[in-house]
Tab-separated table of C-alpha atoms in Angstrom:
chain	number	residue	atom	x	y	z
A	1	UNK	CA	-150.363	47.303	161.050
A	2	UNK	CA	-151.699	45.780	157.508
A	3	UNK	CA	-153.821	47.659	154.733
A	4	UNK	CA	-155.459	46.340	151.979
A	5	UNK	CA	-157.462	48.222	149.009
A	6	UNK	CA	-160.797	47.486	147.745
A	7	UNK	CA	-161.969	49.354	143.783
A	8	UNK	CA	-165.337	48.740	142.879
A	9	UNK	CA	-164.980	50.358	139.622
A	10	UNK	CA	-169.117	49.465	139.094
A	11	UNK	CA	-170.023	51.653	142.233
A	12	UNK	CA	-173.281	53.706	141.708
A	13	UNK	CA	-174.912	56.564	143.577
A	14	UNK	CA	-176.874	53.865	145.214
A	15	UNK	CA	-174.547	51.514	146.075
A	16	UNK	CA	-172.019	54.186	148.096
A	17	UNK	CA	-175.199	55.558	149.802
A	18	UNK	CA	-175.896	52.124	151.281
A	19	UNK	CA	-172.702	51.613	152.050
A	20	UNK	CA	-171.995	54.441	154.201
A	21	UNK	CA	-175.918	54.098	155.853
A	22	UNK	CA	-174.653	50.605	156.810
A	23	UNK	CA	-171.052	51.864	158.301
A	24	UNK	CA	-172.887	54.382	160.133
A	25	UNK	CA	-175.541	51.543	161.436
A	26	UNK	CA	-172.024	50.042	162.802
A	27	UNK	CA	-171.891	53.492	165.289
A	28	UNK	CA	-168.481	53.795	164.301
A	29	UNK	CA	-166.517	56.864	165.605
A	30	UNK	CA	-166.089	59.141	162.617
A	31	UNK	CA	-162.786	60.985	161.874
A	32	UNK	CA	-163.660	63.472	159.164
A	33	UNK	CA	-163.028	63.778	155.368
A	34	UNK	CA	-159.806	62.945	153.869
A	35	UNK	CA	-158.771	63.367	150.094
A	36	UNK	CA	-155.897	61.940	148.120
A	37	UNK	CA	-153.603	62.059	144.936
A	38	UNK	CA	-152.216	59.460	143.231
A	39	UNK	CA	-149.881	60.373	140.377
A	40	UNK	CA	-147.764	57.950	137.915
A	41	UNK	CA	-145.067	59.036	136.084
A	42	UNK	CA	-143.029	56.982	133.509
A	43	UNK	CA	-138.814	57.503	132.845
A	44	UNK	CA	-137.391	59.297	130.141
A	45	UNK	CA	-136.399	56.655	128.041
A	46	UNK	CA	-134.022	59.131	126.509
A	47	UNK	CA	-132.045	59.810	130.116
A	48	UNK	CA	-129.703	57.604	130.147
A	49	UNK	CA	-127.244	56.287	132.918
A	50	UNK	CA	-123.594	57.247	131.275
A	51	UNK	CA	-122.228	53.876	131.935
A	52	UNK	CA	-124.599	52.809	129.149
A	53	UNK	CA	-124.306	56.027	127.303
A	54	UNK	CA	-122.179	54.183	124.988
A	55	UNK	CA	-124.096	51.533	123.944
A	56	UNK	CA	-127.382	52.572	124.266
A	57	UNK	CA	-129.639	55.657	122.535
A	58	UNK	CA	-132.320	54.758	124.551
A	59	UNK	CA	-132.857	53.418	128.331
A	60	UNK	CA	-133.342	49.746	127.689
A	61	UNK	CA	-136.147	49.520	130.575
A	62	UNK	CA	-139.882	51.420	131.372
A	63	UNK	CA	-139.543	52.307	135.010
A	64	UNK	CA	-142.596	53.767	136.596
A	65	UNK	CA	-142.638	56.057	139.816
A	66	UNK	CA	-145.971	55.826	141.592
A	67	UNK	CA	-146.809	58.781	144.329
A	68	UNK	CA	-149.377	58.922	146.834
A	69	UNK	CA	-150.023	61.969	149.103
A	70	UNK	CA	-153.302	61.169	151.562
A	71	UNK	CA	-154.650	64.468	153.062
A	72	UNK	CA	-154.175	62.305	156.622
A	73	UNK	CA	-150.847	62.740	156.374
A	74	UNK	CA	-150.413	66.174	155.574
A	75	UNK	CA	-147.336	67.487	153.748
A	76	UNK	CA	-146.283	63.915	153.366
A	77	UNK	CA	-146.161	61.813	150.018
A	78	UNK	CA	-145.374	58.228	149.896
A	79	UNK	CA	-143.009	56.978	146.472
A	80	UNK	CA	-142.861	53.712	144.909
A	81	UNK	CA	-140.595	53.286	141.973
A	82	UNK	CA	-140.934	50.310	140.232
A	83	UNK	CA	-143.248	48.087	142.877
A	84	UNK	CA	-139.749	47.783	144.562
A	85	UNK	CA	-138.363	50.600	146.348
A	86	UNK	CA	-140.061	53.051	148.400
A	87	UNK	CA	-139.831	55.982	150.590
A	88	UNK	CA	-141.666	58.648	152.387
A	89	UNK	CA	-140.809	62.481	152.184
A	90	UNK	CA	-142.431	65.129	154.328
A	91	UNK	CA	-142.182	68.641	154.679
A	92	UNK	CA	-144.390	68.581	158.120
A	93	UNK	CA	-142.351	70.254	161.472
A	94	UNK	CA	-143.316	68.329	164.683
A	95	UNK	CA	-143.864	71.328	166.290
A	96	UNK	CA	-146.515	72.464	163.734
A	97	UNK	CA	-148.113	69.055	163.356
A	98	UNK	CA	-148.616	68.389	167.239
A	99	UNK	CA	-150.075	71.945	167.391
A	100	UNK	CA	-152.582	70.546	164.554
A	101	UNK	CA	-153.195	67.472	166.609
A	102	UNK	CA	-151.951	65.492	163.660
A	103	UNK	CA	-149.657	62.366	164.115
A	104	UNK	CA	-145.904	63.356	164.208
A	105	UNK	CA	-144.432	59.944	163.415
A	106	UNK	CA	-144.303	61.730	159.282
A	107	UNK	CA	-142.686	64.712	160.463
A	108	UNK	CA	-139.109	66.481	160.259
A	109	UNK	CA	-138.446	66.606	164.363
A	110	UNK	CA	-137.246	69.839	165.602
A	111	UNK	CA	-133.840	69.240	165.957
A	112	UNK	CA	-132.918	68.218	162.786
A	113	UNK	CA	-134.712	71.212	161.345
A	114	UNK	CA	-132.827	73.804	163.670
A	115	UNK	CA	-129.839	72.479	161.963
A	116	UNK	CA	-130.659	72.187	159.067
A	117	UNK	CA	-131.265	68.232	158.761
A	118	UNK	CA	-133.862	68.784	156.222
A	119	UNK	CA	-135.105	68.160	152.648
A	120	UNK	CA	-135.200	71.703	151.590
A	121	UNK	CA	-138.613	71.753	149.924
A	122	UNK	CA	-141.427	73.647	150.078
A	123	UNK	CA	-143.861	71.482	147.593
A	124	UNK	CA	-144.529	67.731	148.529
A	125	UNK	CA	-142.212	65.255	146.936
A	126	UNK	CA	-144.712	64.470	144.324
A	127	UNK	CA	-144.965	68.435	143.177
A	128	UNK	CA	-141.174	68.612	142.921
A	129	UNK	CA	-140.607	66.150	140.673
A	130	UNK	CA	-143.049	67.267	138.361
A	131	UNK	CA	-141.708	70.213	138.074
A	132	UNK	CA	-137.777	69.687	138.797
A	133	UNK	CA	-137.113	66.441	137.642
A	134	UNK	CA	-139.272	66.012	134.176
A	135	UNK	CA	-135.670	65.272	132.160
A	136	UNK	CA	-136.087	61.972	134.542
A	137	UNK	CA	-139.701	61.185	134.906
A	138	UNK	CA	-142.666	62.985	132.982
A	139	UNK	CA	-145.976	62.451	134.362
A	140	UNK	CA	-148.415	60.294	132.821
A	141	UNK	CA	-151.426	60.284	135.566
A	142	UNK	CA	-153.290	62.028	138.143
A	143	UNK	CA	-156.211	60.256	139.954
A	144	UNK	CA	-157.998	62.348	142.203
A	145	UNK	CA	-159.623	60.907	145.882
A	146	UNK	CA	-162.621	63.043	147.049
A	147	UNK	CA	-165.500	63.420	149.069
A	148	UNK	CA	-163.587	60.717	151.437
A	149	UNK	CA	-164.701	59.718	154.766
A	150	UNK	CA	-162.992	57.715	157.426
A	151	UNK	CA	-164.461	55.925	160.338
A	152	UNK	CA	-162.879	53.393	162.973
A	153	UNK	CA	-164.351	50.423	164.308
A	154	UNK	CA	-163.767	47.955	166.791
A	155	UNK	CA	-162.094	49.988	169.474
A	156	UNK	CA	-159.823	52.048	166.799
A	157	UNK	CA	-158.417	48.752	165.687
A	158	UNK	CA	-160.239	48.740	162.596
A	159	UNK	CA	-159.974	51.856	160.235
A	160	UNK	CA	-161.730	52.309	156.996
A	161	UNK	CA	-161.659	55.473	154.319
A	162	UNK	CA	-163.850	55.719	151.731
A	163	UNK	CA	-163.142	58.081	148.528
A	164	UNK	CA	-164.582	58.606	145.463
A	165	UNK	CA	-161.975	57.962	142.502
A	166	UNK	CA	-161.663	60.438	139.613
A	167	UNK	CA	-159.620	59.869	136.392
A	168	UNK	CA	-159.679	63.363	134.144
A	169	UNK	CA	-162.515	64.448	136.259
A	170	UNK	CA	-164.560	61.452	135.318
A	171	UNK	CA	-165.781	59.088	138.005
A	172	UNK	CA	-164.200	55.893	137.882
A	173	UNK	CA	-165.495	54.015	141.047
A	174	UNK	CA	-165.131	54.119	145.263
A	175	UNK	CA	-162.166	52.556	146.905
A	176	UNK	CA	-162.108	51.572	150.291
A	177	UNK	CA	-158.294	51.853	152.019
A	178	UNK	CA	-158.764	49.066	154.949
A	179	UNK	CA	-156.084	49.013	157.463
A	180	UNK	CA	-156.086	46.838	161.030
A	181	UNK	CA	-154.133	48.239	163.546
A	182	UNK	CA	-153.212	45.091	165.460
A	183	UNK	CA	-152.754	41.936	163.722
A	184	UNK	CA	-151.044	38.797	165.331
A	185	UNK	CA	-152.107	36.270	162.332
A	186	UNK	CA	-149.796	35.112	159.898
A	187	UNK	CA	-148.387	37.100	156.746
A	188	UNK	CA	-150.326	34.518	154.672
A	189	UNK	CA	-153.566	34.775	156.446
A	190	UNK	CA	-154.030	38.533	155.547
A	191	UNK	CA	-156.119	38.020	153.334
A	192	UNK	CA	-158.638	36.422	154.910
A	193	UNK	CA	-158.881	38.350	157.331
A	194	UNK	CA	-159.952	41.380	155.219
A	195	UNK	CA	-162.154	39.175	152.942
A	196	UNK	CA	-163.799	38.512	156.814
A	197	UNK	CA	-163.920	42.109	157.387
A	198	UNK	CA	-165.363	42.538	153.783
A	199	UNK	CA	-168.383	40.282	154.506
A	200	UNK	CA	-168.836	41.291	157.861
A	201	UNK	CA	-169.592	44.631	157.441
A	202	UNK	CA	-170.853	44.321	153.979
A	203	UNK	CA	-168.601	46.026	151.539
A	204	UNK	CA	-169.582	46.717	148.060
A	205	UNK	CA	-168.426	44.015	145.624
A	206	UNK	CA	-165.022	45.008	144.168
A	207	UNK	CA	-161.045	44.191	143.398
A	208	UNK	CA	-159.352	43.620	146.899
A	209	UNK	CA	-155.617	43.818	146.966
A	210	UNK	CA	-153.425	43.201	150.196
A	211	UNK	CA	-149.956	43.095	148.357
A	212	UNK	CA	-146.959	43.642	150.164
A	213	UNK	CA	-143.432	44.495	149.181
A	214	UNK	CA	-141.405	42.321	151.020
A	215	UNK	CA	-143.522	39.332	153.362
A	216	UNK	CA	-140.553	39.267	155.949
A	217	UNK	CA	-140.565	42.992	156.485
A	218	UNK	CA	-143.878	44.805	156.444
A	219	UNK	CA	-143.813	48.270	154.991
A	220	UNK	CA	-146.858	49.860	156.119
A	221	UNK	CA	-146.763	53.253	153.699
A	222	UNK	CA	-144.649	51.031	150.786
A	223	UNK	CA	-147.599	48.435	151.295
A	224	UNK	CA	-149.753	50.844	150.621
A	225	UNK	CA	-148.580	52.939	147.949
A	226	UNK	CA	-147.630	49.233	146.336
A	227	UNK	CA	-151.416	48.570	146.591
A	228	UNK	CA	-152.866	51.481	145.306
A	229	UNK	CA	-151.019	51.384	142.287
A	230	UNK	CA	-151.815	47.875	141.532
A	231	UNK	CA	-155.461	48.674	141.868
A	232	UNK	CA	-155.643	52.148	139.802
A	233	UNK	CA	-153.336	50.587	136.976
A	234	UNK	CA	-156.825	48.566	135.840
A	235	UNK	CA	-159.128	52.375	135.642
């Protein structure tokens, strides 16, 4: 699976009602609404490692951890600290998502939680360290998804989710989150294949990015986490 994400920070009213009138000319099968948050939060420059502790007053590096928690995967939020390393933390039981009729691939399976094989937490990742871990990381961003729908095309092969993008409860454009279940092309050929996709079904003008974290192994949630946060740095 590859994802790529499309901002077009000069979306109007107009221009997302076309849009979706032309998806929904494709007869796509429609999956509902979906929402997101996207939160960045910066290191305390004052917390300091103590083998530096001596020599330093202050951390000699920004670090930024980047959090995104889609409503599609419920109780799940993906981390990215630095553009480097990620991770995914859910607080989802398998049991409770397949009653749902969610996917359980994000979810704590029921024998680790009967004994005990679990993260503890009640909040998503992204809520805990906001709230437990601001000596490390203080939060400098929330951008809000909403009003998100998601549709598949092309046998289920082809998902796209739209959302509208808020910054302090101002608009601040519509991104598209594009992701191809089946791909046999080359890691190099990516993009073209969305810009393809782009023109064939007439997306919006906007900023695509397809980045990946590591071409030789594809991280489908780091990939994406990794290219949401280079396209939200620019609102």
């Amino acid at each position: 699976m590859v994802t790529a994400v499309l901002l077009v920070q000069k979306a109007t009213p107009e221009t997302i009602t076309q849009f979706h009138d032309q998806i929904s000319n494709e007869l796509p099968t429609t999956k509902g609404k979906w929402s997101f948050n996207f939160k960045i939060f910066k290191n305390n420059q004052y917390s300091i490692p103590l083998v530096l502790a001596d020599t330093h007053t202050q951390a000699p590096e920004s670090k930024y951890l980047y959090t995104l928690s889609p409503s599609y995967l419920p109780d799940s939020t993906i981390s990215l600290v630095n553009g480097r390393s990620a991770g995914v933390f859910t607080n989802s039981i398998e049991e409770e998502i397949n009653e749902l009729g969610h996917p359980t691939e994000l979810s704590i399976p029921n024998e680790h939680l009967h004994k005990g094989a679990t993260t503890g937490l009640n909040d998503r990742f992204d809520v805990f360290v906001g709230a437990k871990l601001q000596s490390l990381w203080s939060q400098r961003q929330l951008i809000k998804g909403d009003g998100g729908q998601i549709y598949e095309l092309e046998n289920g092969n082809l998902s796209i989710r739209t959302s509208n993008v808020f910054l302090h409860g101002v608009f601040r454009g519509l991104l598209l989150e594009i992701e191809l279940s089946k791909f046999d092309g080359k890691n190099n050929d990516v993009k073209e294949k969305f810009t393809e996709i782009i023109k064939k079904y007439g997306f919006p003008e906007g900023d695509l990015c397809c980045d990946v974290l590591n071409s030789k192994f594809l991280d489908k949630y780091g990939d994406l986490c990794l290219q949401y946060s280079k396209s939200l740095a620019s609102i």
